[in-house]
PDB file of C-alpha atoms in Angstrom:
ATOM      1  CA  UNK A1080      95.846 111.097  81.900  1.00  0.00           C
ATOM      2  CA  UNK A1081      98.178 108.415  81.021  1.00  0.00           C
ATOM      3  CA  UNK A1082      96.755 105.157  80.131  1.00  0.00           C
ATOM      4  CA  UNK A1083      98.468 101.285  80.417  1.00  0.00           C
ATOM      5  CA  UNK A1084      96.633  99.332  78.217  1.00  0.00           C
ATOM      6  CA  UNK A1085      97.263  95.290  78.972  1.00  0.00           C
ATOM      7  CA  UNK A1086      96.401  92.617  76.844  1.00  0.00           C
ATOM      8  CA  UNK A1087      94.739  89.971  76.779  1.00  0.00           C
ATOM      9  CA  UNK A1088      91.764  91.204  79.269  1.00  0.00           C
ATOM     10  CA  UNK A1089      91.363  86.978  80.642  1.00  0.00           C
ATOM     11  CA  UNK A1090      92.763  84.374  79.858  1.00  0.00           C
ATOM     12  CA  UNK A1091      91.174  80.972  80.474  1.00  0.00           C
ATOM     13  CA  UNK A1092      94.426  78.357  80.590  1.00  0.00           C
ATOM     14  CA  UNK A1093      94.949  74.819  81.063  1.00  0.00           C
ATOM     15  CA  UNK A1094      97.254  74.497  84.489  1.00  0.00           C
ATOM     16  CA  UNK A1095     100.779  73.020  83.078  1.00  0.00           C
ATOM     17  CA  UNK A1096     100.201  75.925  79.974  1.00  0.00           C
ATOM     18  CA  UNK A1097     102.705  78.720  79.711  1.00  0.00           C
ATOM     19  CA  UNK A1098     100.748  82.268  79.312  1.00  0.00           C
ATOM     20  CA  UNK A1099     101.892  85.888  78.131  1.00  0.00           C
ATOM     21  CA  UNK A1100     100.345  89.142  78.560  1.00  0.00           C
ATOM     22  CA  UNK A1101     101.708  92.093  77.573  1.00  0.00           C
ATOM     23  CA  UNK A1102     101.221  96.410  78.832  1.00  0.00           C
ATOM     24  CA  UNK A1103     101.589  99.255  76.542  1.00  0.00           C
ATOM     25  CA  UNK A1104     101.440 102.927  76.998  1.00  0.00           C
ATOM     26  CA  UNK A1105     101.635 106.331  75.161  1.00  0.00           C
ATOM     27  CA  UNK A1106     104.616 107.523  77.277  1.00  0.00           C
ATOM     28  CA  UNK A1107     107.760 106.325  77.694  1.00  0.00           C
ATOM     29  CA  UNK A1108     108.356 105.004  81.155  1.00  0.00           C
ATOM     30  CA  UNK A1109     111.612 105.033  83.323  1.00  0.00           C
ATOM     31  CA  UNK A1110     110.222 101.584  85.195  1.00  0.00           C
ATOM     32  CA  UNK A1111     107.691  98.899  84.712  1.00  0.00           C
ATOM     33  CA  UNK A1112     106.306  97.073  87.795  1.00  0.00           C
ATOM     34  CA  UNK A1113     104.225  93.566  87.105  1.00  0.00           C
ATOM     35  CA  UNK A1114     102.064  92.688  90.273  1.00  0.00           C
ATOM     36  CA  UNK A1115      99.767  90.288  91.222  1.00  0.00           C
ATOM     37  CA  UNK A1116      96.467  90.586  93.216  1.00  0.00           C
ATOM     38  CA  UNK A1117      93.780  87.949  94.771  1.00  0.00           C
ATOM     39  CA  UNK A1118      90.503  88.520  95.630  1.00  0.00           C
ATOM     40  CA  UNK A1119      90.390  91.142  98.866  1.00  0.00           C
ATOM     41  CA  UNK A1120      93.636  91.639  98.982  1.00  0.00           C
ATOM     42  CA  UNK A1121      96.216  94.447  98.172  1.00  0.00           C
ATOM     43  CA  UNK A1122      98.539  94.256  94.842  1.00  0.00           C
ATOM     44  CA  UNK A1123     102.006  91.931  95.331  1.00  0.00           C
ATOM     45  CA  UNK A1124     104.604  92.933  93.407  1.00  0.00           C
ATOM     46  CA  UNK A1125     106.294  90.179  91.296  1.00  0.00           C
ATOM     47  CA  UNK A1126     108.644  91.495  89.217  1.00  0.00           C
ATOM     48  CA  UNK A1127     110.565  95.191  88.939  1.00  0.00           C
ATOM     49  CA  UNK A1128     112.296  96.491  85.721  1.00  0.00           C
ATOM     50  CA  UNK A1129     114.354  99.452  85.615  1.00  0.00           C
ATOM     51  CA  UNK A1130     116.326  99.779  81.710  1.00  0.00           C
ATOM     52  CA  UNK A1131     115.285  99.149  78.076  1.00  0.00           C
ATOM     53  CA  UNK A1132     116.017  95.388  77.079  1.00  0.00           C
ATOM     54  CA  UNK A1133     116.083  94.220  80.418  1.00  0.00           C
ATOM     55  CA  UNK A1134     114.572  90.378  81.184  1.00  0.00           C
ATOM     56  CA  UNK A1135     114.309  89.303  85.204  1.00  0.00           C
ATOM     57  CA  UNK A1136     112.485  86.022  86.694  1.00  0.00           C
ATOM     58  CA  UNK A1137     111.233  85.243  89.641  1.00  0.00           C
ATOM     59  CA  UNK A1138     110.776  81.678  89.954  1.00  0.00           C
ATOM     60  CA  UNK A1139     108.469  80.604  86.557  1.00  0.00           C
ATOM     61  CA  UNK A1140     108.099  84.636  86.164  1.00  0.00           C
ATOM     62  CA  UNK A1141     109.539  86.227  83.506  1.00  0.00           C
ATOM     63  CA  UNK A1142     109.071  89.689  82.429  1.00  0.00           C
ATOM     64  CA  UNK A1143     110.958  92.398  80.022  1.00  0.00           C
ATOM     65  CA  UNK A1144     111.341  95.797  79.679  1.00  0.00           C
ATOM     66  CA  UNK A1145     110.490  96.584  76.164  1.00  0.00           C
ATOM     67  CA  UNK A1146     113.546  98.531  74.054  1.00  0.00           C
ATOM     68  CA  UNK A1147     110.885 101.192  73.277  1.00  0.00           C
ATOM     69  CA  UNK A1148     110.316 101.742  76.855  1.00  0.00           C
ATOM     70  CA  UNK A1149     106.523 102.084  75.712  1.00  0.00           C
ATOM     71  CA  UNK A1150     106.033  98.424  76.729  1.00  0.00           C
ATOM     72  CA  UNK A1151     106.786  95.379  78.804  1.00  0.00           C
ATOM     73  CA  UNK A1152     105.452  91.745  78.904  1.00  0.00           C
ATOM     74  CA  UNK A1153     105.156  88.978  81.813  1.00  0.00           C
ATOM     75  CA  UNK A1154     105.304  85.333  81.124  1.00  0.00           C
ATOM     76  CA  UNK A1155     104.651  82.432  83.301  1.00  0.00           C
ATOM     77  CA  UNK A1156     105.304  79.074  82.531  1.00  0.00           C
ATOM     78  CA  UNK A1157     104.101  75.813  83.384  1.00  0.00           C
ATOM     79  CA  UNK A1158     100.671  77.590  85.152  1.00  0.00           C
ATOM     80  CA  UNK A1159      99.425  75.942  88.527  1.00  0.00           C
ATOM     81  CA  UNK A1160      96.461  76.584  89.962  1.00  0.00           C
ATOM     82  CA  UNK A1161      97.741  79.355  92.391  1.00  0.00           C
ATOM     83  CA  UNK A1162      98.639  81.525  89.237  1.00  0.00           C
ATOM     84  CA  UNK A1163      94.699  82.574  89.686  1.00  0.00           C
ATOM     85  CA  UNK A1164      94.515  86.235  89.936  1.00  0.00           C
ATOM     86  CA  UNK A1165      94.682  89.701  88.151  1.00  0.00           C
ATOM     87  CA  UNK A1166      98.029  90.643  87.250  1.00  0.00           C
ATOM     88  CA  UNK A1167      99.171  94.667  86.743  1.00  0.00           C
ATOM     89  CA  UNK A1168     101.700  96.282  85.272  1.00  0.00           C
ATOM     90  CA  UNK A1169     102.639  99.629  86.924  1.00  0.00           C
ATOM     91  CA  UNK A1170     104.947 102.721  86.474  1.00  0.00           C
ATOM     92  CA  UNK A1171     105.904 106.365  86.235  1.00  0.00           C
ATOM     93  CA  UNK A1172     106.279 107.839  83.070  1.00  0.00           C
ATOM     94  CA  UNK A1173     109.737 109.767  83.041  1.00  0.00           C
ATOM     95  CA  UNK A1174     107.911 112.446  83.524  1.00  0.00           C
ATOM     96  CA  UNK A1175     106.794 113.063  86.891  1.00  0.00           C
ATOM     97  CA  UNK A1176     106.459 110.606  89.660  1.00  0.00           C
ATOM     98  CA  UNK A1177     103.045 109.443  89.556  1.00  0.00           C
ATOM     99  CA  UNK A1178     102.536 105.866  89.715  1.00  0.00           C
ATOM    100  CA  UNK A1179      99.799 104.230  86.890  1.00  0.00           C
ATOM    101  CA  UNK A1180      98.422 100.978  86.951  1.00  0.00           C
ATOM    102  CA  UNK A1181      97.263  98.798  83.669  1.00  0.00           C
ATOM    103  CA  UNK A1182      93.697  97.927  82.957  1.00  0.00           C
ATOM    104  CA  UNK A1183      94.905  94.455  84.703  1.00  0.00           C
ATOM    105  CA  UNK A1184      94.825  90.938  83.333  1.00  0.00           C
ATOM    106  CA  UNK A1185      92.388  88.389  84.737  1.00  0.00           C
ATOM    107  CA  UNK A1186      94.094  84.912  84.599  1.00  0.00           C
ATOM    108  CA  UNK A1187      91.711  81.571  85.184  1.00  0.00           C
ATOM    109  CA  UNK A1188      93.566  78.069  85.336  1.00  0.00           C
ATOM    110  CA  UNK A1189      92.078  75.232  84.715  1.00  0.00           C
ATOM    111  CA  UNK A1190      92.837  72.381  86.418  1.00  0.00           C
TER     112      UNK A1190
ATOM    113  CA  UNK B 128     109.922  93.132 108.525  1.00  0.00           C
ATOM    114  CA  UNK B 129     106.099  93.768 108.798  1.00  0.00           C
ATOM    115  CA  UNK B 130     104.449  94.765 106.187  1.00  0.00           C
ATOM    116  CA  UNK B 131     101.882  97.748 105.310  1.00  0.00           C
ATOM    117  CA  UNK B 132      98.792  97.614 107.267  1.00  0.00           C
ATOM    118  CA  UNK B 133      95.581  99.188 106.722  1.00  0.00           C
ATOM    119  CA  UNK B 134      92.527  99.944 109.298  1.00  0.00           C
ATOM    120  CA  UNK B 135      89.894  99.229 109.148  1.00  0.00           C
ATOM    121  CA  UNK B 136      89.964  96.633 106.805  1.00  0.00           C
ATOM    122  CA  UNK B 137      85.678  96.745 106.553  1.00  0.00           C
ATOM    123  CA  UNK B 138      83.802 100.730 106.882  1.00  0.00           C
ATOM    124  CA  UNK B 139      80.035 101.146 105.737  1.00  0.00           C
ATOM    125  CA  UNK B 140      79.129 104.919 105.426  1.00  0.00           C
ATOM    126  CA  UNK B 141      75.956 106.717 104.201  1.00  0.00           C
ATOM    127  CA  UNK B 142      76.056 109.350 101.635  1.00  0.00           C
ATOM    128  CA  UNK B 143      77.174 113.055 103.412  1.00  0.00           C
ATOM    129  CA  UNK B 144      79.444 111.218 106.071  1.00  0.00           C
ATOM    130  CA  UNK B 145      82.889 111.381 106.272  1.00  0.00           C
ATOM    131  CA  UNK B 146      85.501 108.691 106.805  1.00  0.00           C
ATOM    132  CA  UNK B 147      88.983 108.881 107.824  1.00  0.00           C
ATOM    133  CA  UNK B 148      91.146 105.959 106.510  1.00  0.00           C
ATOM    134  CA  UNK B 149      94.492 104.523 108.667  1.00  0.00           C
ATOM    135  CA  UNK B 150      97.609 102.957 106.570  1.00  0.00           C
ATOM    136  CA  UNK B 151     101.218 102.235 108.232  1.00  0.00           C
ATOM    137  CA  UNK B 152     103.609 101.907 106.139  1.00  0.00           C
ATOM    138  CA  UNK B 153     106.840  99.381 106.389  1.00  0.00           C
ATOM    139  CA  UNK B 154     109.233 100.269 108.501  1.00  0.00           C
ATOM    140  CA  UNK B 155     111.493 102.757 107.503  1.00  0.00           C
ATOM    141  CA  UNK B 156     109.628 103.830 104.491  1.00  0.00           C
ATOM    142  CA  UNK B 157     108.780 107.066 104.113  1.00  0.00           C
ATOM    143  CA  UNK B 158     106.308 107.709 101.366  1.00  0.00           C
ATOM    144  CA  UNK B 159     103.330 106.229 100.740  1.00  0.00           C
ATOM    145  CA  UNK B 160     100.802 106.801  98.170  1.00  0.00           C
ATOM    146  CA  UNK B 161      96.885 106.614  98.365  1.00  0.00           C
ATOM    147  CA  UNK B 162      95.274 104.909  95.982  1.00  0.00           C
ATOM    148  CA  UNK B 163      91.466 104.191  94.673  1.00  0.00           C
ATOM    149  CA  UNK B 164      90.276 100.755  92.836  1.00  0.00           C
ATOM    150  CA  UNK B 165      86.941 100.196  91.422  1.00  0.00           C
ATOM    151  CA  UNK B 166      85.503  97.958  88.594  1.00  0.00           C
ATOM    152  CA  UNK B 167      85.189 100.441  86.538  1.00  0.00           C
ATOM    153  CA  UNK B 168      87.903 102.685  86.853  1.00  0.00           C
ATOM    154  CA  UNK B 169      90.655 100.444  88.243  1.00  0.00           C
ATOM    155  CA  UNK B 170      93.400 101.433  90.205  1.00  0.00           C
ATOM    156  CA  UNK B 171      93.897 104.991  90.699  1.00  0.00           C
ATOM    157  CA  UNK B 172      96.568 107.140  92.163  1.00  0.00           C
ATOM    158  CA  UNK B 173      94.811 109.484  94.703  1.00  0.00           C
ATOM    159  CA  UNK B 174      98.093 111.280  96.716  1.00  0.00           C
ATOM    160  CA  UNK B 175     101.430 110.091  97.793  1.00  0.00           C
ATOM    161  CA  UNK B 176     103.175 111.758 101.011  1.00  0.00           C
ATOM    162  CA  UNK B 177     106.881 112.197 101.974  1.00  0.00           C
ATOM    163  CA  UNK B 178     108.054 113.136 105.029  1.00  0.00           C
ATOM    164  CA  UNK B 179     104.645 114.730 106.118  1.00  0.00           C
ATOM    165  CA  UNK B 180     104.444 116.574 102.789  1.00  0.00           C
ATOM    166  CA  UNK B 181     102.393 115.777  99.859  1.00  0.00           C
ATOM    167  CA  UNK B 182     104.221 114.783  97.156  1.00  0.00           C
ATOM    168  CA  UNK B 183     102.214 114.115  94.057  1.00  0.00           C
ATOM    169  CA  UNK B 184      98.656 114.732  93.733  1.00  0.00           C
ATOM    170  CA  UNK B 185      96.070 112.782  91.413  1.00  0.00           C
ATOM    171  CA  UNK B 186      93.213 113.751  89.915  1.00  0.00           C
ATOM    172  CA  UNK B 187      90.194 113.827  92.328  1.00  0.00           C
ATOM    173  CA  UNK B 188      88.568 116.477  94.210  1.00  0.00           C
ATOM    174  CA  UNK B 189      88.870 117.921  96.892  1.00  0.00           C
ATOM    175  CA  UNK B 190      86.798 115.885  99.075  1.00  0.00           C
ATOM    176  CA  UNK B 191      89.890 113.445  99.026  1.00  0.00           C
ATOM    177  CA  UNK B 192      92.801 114.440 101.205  1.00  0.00           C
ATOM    178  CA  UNK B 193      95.188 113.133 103.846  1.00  0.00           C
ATOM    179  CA  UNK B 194      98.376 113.603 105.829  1.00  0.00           C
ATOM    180  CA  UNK B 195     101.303 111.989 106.711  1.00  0.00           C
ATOM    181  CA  UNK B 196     102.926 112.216 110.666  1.00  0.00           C
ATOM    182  CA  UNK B 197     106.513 112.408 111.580  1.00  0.00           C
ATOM    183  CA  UNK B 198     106.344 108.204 112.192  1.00  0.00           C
ATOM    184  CA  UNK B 199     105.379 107.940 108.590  1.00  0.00           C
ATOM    185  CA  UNK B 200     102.104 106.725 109.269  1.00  0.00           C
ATOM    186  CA  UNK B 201      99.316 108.312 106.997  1.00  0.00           C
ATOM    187  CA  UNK B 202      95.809 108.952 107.062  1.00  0.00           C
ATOM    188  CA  UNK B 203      93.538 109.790 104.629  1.00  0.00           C
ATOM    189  CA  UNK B 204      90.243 111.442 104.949  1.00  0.00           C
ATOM    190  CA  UNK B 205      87.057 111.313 102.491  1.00  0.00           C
ATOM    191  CA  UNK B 206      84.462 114.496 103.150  1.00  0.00           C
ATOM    192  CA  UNK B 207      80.905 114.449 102.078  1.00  0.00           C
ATOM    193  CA  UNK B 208      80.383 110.744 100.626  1.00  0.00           C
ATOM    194  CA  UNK B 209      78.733 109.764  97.660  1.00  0.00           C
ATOM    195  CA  UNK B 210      77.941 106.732  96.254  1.00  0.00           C
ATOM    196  CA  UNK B 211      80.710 106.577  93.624  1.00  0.00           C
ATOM    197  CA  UNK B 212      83.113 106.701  96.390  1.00  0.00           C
ATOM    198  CA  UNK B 213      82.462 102.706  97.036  1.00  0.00           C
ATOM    199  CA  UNK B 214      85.835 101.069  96.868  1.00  0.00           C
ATOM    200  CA  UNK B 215      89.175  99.558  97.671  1.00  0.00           C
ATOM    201  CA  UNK B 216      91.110 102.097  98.395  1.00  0.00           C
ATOM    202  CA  UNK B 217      94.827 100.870  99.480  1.00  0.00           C
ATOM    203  CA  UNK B 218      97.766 102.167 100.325  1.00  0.00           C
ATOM    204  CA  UNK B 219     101.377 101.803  99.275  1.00  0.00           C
ATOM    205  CA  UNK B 220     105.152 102.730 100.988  1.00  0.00           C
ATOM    206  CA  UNK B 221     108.130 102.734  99.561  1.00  0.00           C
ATOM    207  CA  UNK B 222     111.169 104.273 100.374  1.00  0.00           C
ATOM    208  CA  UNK B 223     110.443 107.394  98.640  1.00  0.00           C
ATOM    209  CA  UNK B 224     114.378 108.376  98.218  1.00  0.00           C
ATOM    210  CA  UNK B 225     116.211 108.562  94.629  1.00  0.00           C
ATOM    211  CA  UNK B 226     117.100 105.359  93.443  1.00  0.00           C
ATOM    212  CA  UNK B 227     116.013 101.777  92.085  1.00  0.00           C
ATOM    213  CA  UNK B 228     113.837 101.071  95.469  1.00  0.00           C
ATOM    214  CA  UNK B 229     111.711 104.538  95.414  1.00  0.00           C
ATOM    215  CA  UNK B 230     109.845 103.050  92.638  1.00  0.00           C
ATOM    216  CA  UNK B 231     109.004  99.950  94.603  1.00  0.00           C
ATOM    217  CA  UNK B 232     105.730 100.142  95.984  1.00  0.00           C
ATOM    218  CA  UNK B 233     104.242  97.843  98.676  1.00  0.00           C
ATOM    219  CA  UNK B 234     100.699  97.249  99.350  1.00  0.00           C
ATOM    220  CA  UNK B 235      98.603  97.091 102.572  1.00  0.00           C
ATOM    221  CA  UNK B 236      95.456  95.270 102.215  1.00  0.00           C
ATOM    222  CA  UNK B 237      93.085  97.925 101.864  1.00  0.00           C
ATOM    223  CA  UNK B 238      90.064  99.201 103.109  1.00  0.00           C
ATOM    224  CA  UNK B 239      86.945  98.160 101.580  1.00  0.00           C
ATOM    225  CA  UNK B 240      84.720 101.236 101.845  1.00  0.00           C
ATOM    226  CA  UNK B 241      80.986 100.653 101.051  1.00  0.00           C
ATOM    227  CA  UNK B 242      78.401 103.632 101.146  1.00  0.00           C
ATOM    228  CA  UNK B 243      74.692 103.439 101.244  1.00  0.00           C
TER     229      UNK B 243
END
Protein backbone atom coordinates (compact mmCIF):
# COMPACT_ATOMS: atom_id res chain seq x y z
CA UNK A 1 0.00 0.00 0.00
CA UNK A 2 1.02 3.51 -0.14
CA UNK A 3 3.43 4.67 2.37
CA UNK A 4 4.06 8.57 3.92
CA UNK A 5 7.28 8.51 5.21
CA UNK A 6 7.89 11.75 7.76
CA UNK A 7 11.00 12.89 8.95
CA UNK A 8 12.54 13.48 11.61
CA UNK A 9 10.84 10.52 13.83
CA UNK A 10 11.30 13.14 17.41
CA UNK A 11 12.50 15.92 17.83
CA UNK A 12 13.70 17.09 21.25
CA UNK A 13 13.53 21.26 20.99
CA UNK A 14 14.25 24.06 23.14
CA UNK A 15 10.64 26.05 23.59
CA UNK A 16 11.31 29.60 21.71
CA UNK A 17 13.16 27.12 18.73
CA UNK A 18 11.58 27.04 15.32
CA UNK A 19 11.25 23.18 14.06
CA UNK A 20 10.61 21.52 10.51
CA UNK A 21 9.53 18.18 9.59
CA UNK A 22 8.89 17.15 6.42
CA UNK A 23 6.37 13.87 4.58
CA UNK A 24 7.22 12.15 1.45
CA UNK A 25 5.53 9.55 -0.56
CA UNK A 26 5.84 7.33 -3.72
CA UNK A 27 2.62 8.74 -5.27
CA UNK A 28 1.71 11.87 -6.22
CA UNK A 29 -1.03 13.28 -4.08
CA UNK A 30 -3.96 15.69 -5.03
CA UNK A 31 -3.91 17.07 -1.11
CA UNK A 32 -1.72 17.04 1.90
CA UNK A 33 -3.32 17.35 5.38
CA UNK A 34 -0.79 18.20 8.53
CA UNK A 35 -2.57 17.29 11.92
CA UNK A 36 -1.81 17.27 15.29
CA UNK A 37 -2.64 14.70 18.06
CA UNK A 38 -2.20 14.57 22.10
CA UNK A 39 -2.14 11.81 24.14
CA UNK A 40 -5.90 10.01 24.10
CA UNK A 41 -7.19 12.05 21.87
CA UNK A 42 -8.31 12.00 18.14
CA UNK A 43 -6.05 13.75 15.25
CA UNK A 44 -6.71 17.88 14.86
CA UNK A 45 -6.21 19.05 11.73
CA UNK A 46 -3.88 22.12 11.43
CA UNK A 47 -3.27 22.89 8.18
CA UNK A 48 -4.97 21.77 4.54
CA UNK A 49 -3.17 22.07 1.12
CA UNK A 50 -4.80 21.56 -2.06
CA UNK A 51 -2.11 22.69 -5.34
CA UNK A 52 1.64 22.27 -6.05
CA UNK A 53 3.65 25.35 -4.59
CA UNK A 54 1.13 26.27 -2.28
CA UNK A 55 2.33 27.80 1.44
CA UNK A 56 -0.72 28.43 4.21
CA UNK A 57 -0.26 29.37 8.11
CA UNK A 58 -2.17 29.06 10.77
CA UNK A 59 -1.00 31.16 13.46
CA UNK A 60 3.09 30.13 13.91
CA UNK A 61 2.08 27.10 11.39
CA UNK A 62 3.38 27.01 8.23
CA UNK A 63 3.21 24.28 5.81
CA UNK A 64 3.74 23.76 1.79
CA UNK A 65 2.68 21.71 -0.76
CA UNK A 66 5.75 20.47 -2.43
CA UNK A 67 5.93 21.33 -6.53
CA UNK A 68 6.47 17.55 -6.98
CA UNK A 69 3.31 16.84 -5.27
CA UNK A 70 5.38 13.81 -3.73
CA UNK A 71 5.97 15.97 -0.62
CA UNK A 72 5.03 18.65 1.84
CA UNK A 73 6.68 20.15 5.01
CA UNK A 74 5.23 21.89 8.34
CA UNK A 75 7.12 24.47 10.23
CA UNK A 76 6.47 26.02 13.51
CA UNK A 77 8.17 28.77 14.87
CA UNK A 78 8.99 30.13 18.08
CA UNK A 79 7.86 26.45 19.88
CA UNK A 80 5.89 26.74 23.30
CA UNK A 81 5.32 24.17 25.38
CA UNK A 82 1.78 23.27 24.01
CA UNK A 83 3.48 22.38 20.58
CA UNK A 84 3.93 18.79 22.51
CA UNK A 85 2.44 16.17 20.43
CA UNK A 86 2.69 13.88 17.27
CA UNK A 87 2.09 15.67 14.21
CA UNK A 88 0.71 13.75 10.72
CA UNK A 89 0.62 14.46 7.46
CA UNK A 90 -2.35 12.90 5.56
CA UNK A 91 -3.80 12.47 1.99
CA UNK A 92 -5.22 10.68 -1.02
CA UNK A 93 -3.10 9.88 -3.70
CA UNK A 94 -4.86 11.09 -7.03
CA UNK A 95 -5.69 7.94 -7.39
CA UNK A 96 -8.52 6.78 -5.49
CA UNK A 97 -9.94 8.27 -2.40
CA UNK A 98 -8.36 6.57 0.36
CA UNK A 99 -7.04 8.64 3.01
CA UNK A 100 -3.11 7.69 4.35
CA UNK A 101 -1.54 8.90 7.28
CA UNK A 102 2.49 9.46 7.79
CA UNK A 103 4.55 7.43 10.16
CA UNK A 104 3.91 10.73 12.47
CA UNK A 105 6.41 13.03 14.09
CA UNK A 106 6.87 13.02 17.86
CA UNK A 107 7.73 16.64 18.96
CA UNK A 108 9.18 17.19 22.80
CA UNK A 109 9.75 20.93 23.97
CA UNK A 110 11.79 21.77 26.37
CA UNK A 111 11.10 24.31 28.54
CA UNK B 1 -21.20 23.15 15.63
CA UNK B 2 -20.48 19.93 17.67
CA UNK B 3 -18.03 17.99 16.79
CA UNK B 4 -17.55 14.05 16.03
CA UNK B 5 -18.25 11.93 18.93
CA UNK B 6 -17.34 8.50 19.62
CA UNK B 7 -18.92 5.81 22.23
CA UNK B 8 -17.71 4.37 24.21
CA UNK B 9 -14.73 6.14 24.69
CA UNK B 10 -13.21 2.92 27.09
CA UNK B 11 -14.37 -1.16 25.86
CA UNK B 12 -12.33 -4.22 27.34
CA UNK B 13 -13.16 -7.47 25.34
CA UNK B 14 -11.74 -11.04 25.54
CA UNK B 15 -10.49 -12.82 22.58
CA UNK B 16 -13.75 -14.49 20.40
CA UNK B 17 -16.12 -11.52 21.47
CA UNK B 18 -17.43 -9.10 19.37
CA UNK B 19 -17.73 -5.35 19.75
CA UNK B 20 -19.78 -2.91 18.01
CA UNK B 21 -18.24 0.63 17.92
CA UNK B 22 -20.66 4.11 17.83
CA UNK B 23 -19.22 7.41 15.93
CA UNK B 24 -21.54 10.58 14.99
CA UNK B 25 -20.33 12.50 12.75
CA UNK B 26 -20.64 16.59 12.51
CA UNK B 27 -23.57 17.78 11.51
CA UNK B 28 -24.30 17.72 8.08
CA UNK B 29 -21.47 15.55 7.09
CA UNK B 30 -22.06 12.72 5.37
CA UNK B 31 -19.11 10.41 5.14
CA UNK B 32 -17.09 9.22 7.59
CA UNK B 33 -14.25 6.93 7.52
CA UNK B 34 -13.13 4.20 10.11
CA UNK B 35 -9.92 4.13 11.03
CA UNK B 36 -7.31 1.80 13.16
CA UNK B 37 -4.08 3.23 15.18
CA UNK B 38 -1.59 1.14 16.88
CA UNK B 39 2.15 1.55 17.81
CA UNK B 40 3.15 -0.42 15.44
CA UNK B 41 1.21 0.04 12.53
CA UNK B 42 -0.05 3.62 12.95
CA UNK B 43 -2.99 4.99 11.60
CA UNK B 44 -4.88 2.94 9.27
CA UNK B 45 -7.78 3.46 6.99
CA UNK B 46 -10.32 0.64 7.79
CA UNK B 47 -13.76 1.86 5.63
CA UNK B 48 -15.32 5.13 4.88
CA UNK B 49 -19.29 5.35 4.31
CA UNK B 50 -21.46 7.78 2.24
CA UNK B 51 -24.85 8.07 2.40
CA UNK B 52 -25.32 4.51 3.98
CA UNK B 53 -23.01 3.03 1.34
CA UNK B 54 -19.50 2.01 1.68
CA UNK B 55 -17.34 3.96 -0.10
CA UNK B 56 -13.75 2.88 0.06
CA UNK B 57 -12.58 -0.15 1.67
CA UNK B 58 -9.03 -0.77 3.36
CA UNK B 59 -7.17 -3.55 3.76
CA UNK B 60 -8.38 -5.75 6.70
CA UNK B 61 -10.48 -8.71 6.91
CA UNK B 62 -13.46 -9.41 7.10
CA UNK B 63 -13.98 -9.48 10.69
CA UNK B 64 -14.02 -5.56 10.34
CA UNK B 65 -17.20 -4.06 8.99
CA UNK B 66 -19.79 -1.36 9.64
CA UNK B 67 -22.69 0.69 8.36
CA UNK B 68 -23.79 3.95 8.03
CA UNK B 69 -27.85 5.08 8.80
CA UNK B 70 -29.84 7.59 6.94
CA UNK B 71 -28.79 10.34 10.00
CA UNK B 72 -25.24 9.74 9.03
CA UNK B 73 -24.37 8.19 12.11
CA UNK B 74 -22.08 5.01 11.70
CA UNK B 75 -21.28 2.01 13.46
CA UNK B 76 -18.74 -0.27 13.13
CA UNK B 77 -18.59 -3.80 14.24
CA UNK B 78 -15.39 -6.10 15.07
CA UNK B 79 -16.32 -10.15 14.94
CA UNK B 80 -14.25 -12.74 16.62
CA UNK B 81 -11.46 -10.63 18.59
CA UNK B 82 -7.99 -11.24 18.79
CA UNK B 83 -5.40 -9.78 20.51
CA UNK B 84 -3.90 -7.71 17.67
CA UNK B 85 -7.12 -5.98 17.46
CA UNK B 86 -6.03 -3.71 20.70
CA UNK B 87 -6.34 -0.14 19.61
CA UNK B 88 -7.54 3.35 18.93
CA UNK B 89 -9.70 3.05 16.49
CA UNK B 90 -11.37 6.63 15.54
CA UNK B 91 -13.50 7.92 13.34
CA UNK B 92 -13.58 10.78 10.87
CA UNK B 93 -16.60 12.95 8.82
CA UNK B 94 -16.28 15.09 6.33
CA UNK B 95 -18.50 16.28 3.90
CA UNK B 96 -17.89 13.58 1.53
CA UNK B 97 -19.11 15.78 -1.69
CA UNK B 98 -16.60 16.91 -4.64
CA UNK B 99 -14.67 19.72 -3.71
CA UNK B 100 -11.84 21.33 -1.44
CA UNK B 101 -13.87 20.30 1.96
CA UNK B 102 -14.42 16.38 1.02
CA UNK B 103 -10.86 15.97 1.76
CA UNK B 104 -11.19 17.51 5.18
CA UNK B 105 -11.45 15.02 7.71
CA UNK B 106 -12.50 15.56 11.36
CA UNK B 107 -11.77 13.39 14.21
CA UNK B 108 -13.88 12.04 17.13
CA UNK B 109 -11.92 10.98 20.02
CA UNK B 110 -11.84 7.42 19.60
CA UNK B 111 -12.46 4.37 21.22
CA UNK B 112 -9.76 2.77 23.04
CA UNK B 113 -10.42 -0.95 22.57
CA UNK B 114 -8.34 -3.30 24.82
CA UNK B 115 -8.70 -7.22 24.55
CA UNK B 116 -7.56 -9.80 26.97
Amino acid sequence: GQQLNQSPQSMFIQEGEDVSMNCTSSSIFNTWLWYKQEPGEGPVLLIALYKAGELTSNGRLTAQFGITRKDSFLNISASIPSDVGIYFCAGPPNTGNQFYFGTGTSLTVIP
Amino acid sequence: KAGVTQTPRYLIKTRGQQVTLSCSPISGHRSVSWYQQTPGQGLQFLFEYFSETQRNKGNFPGRFSGRQFSNSRSEMNVSTLELGDSALYLCASSTGTSGRPYNEQFFGPGTRLTVL
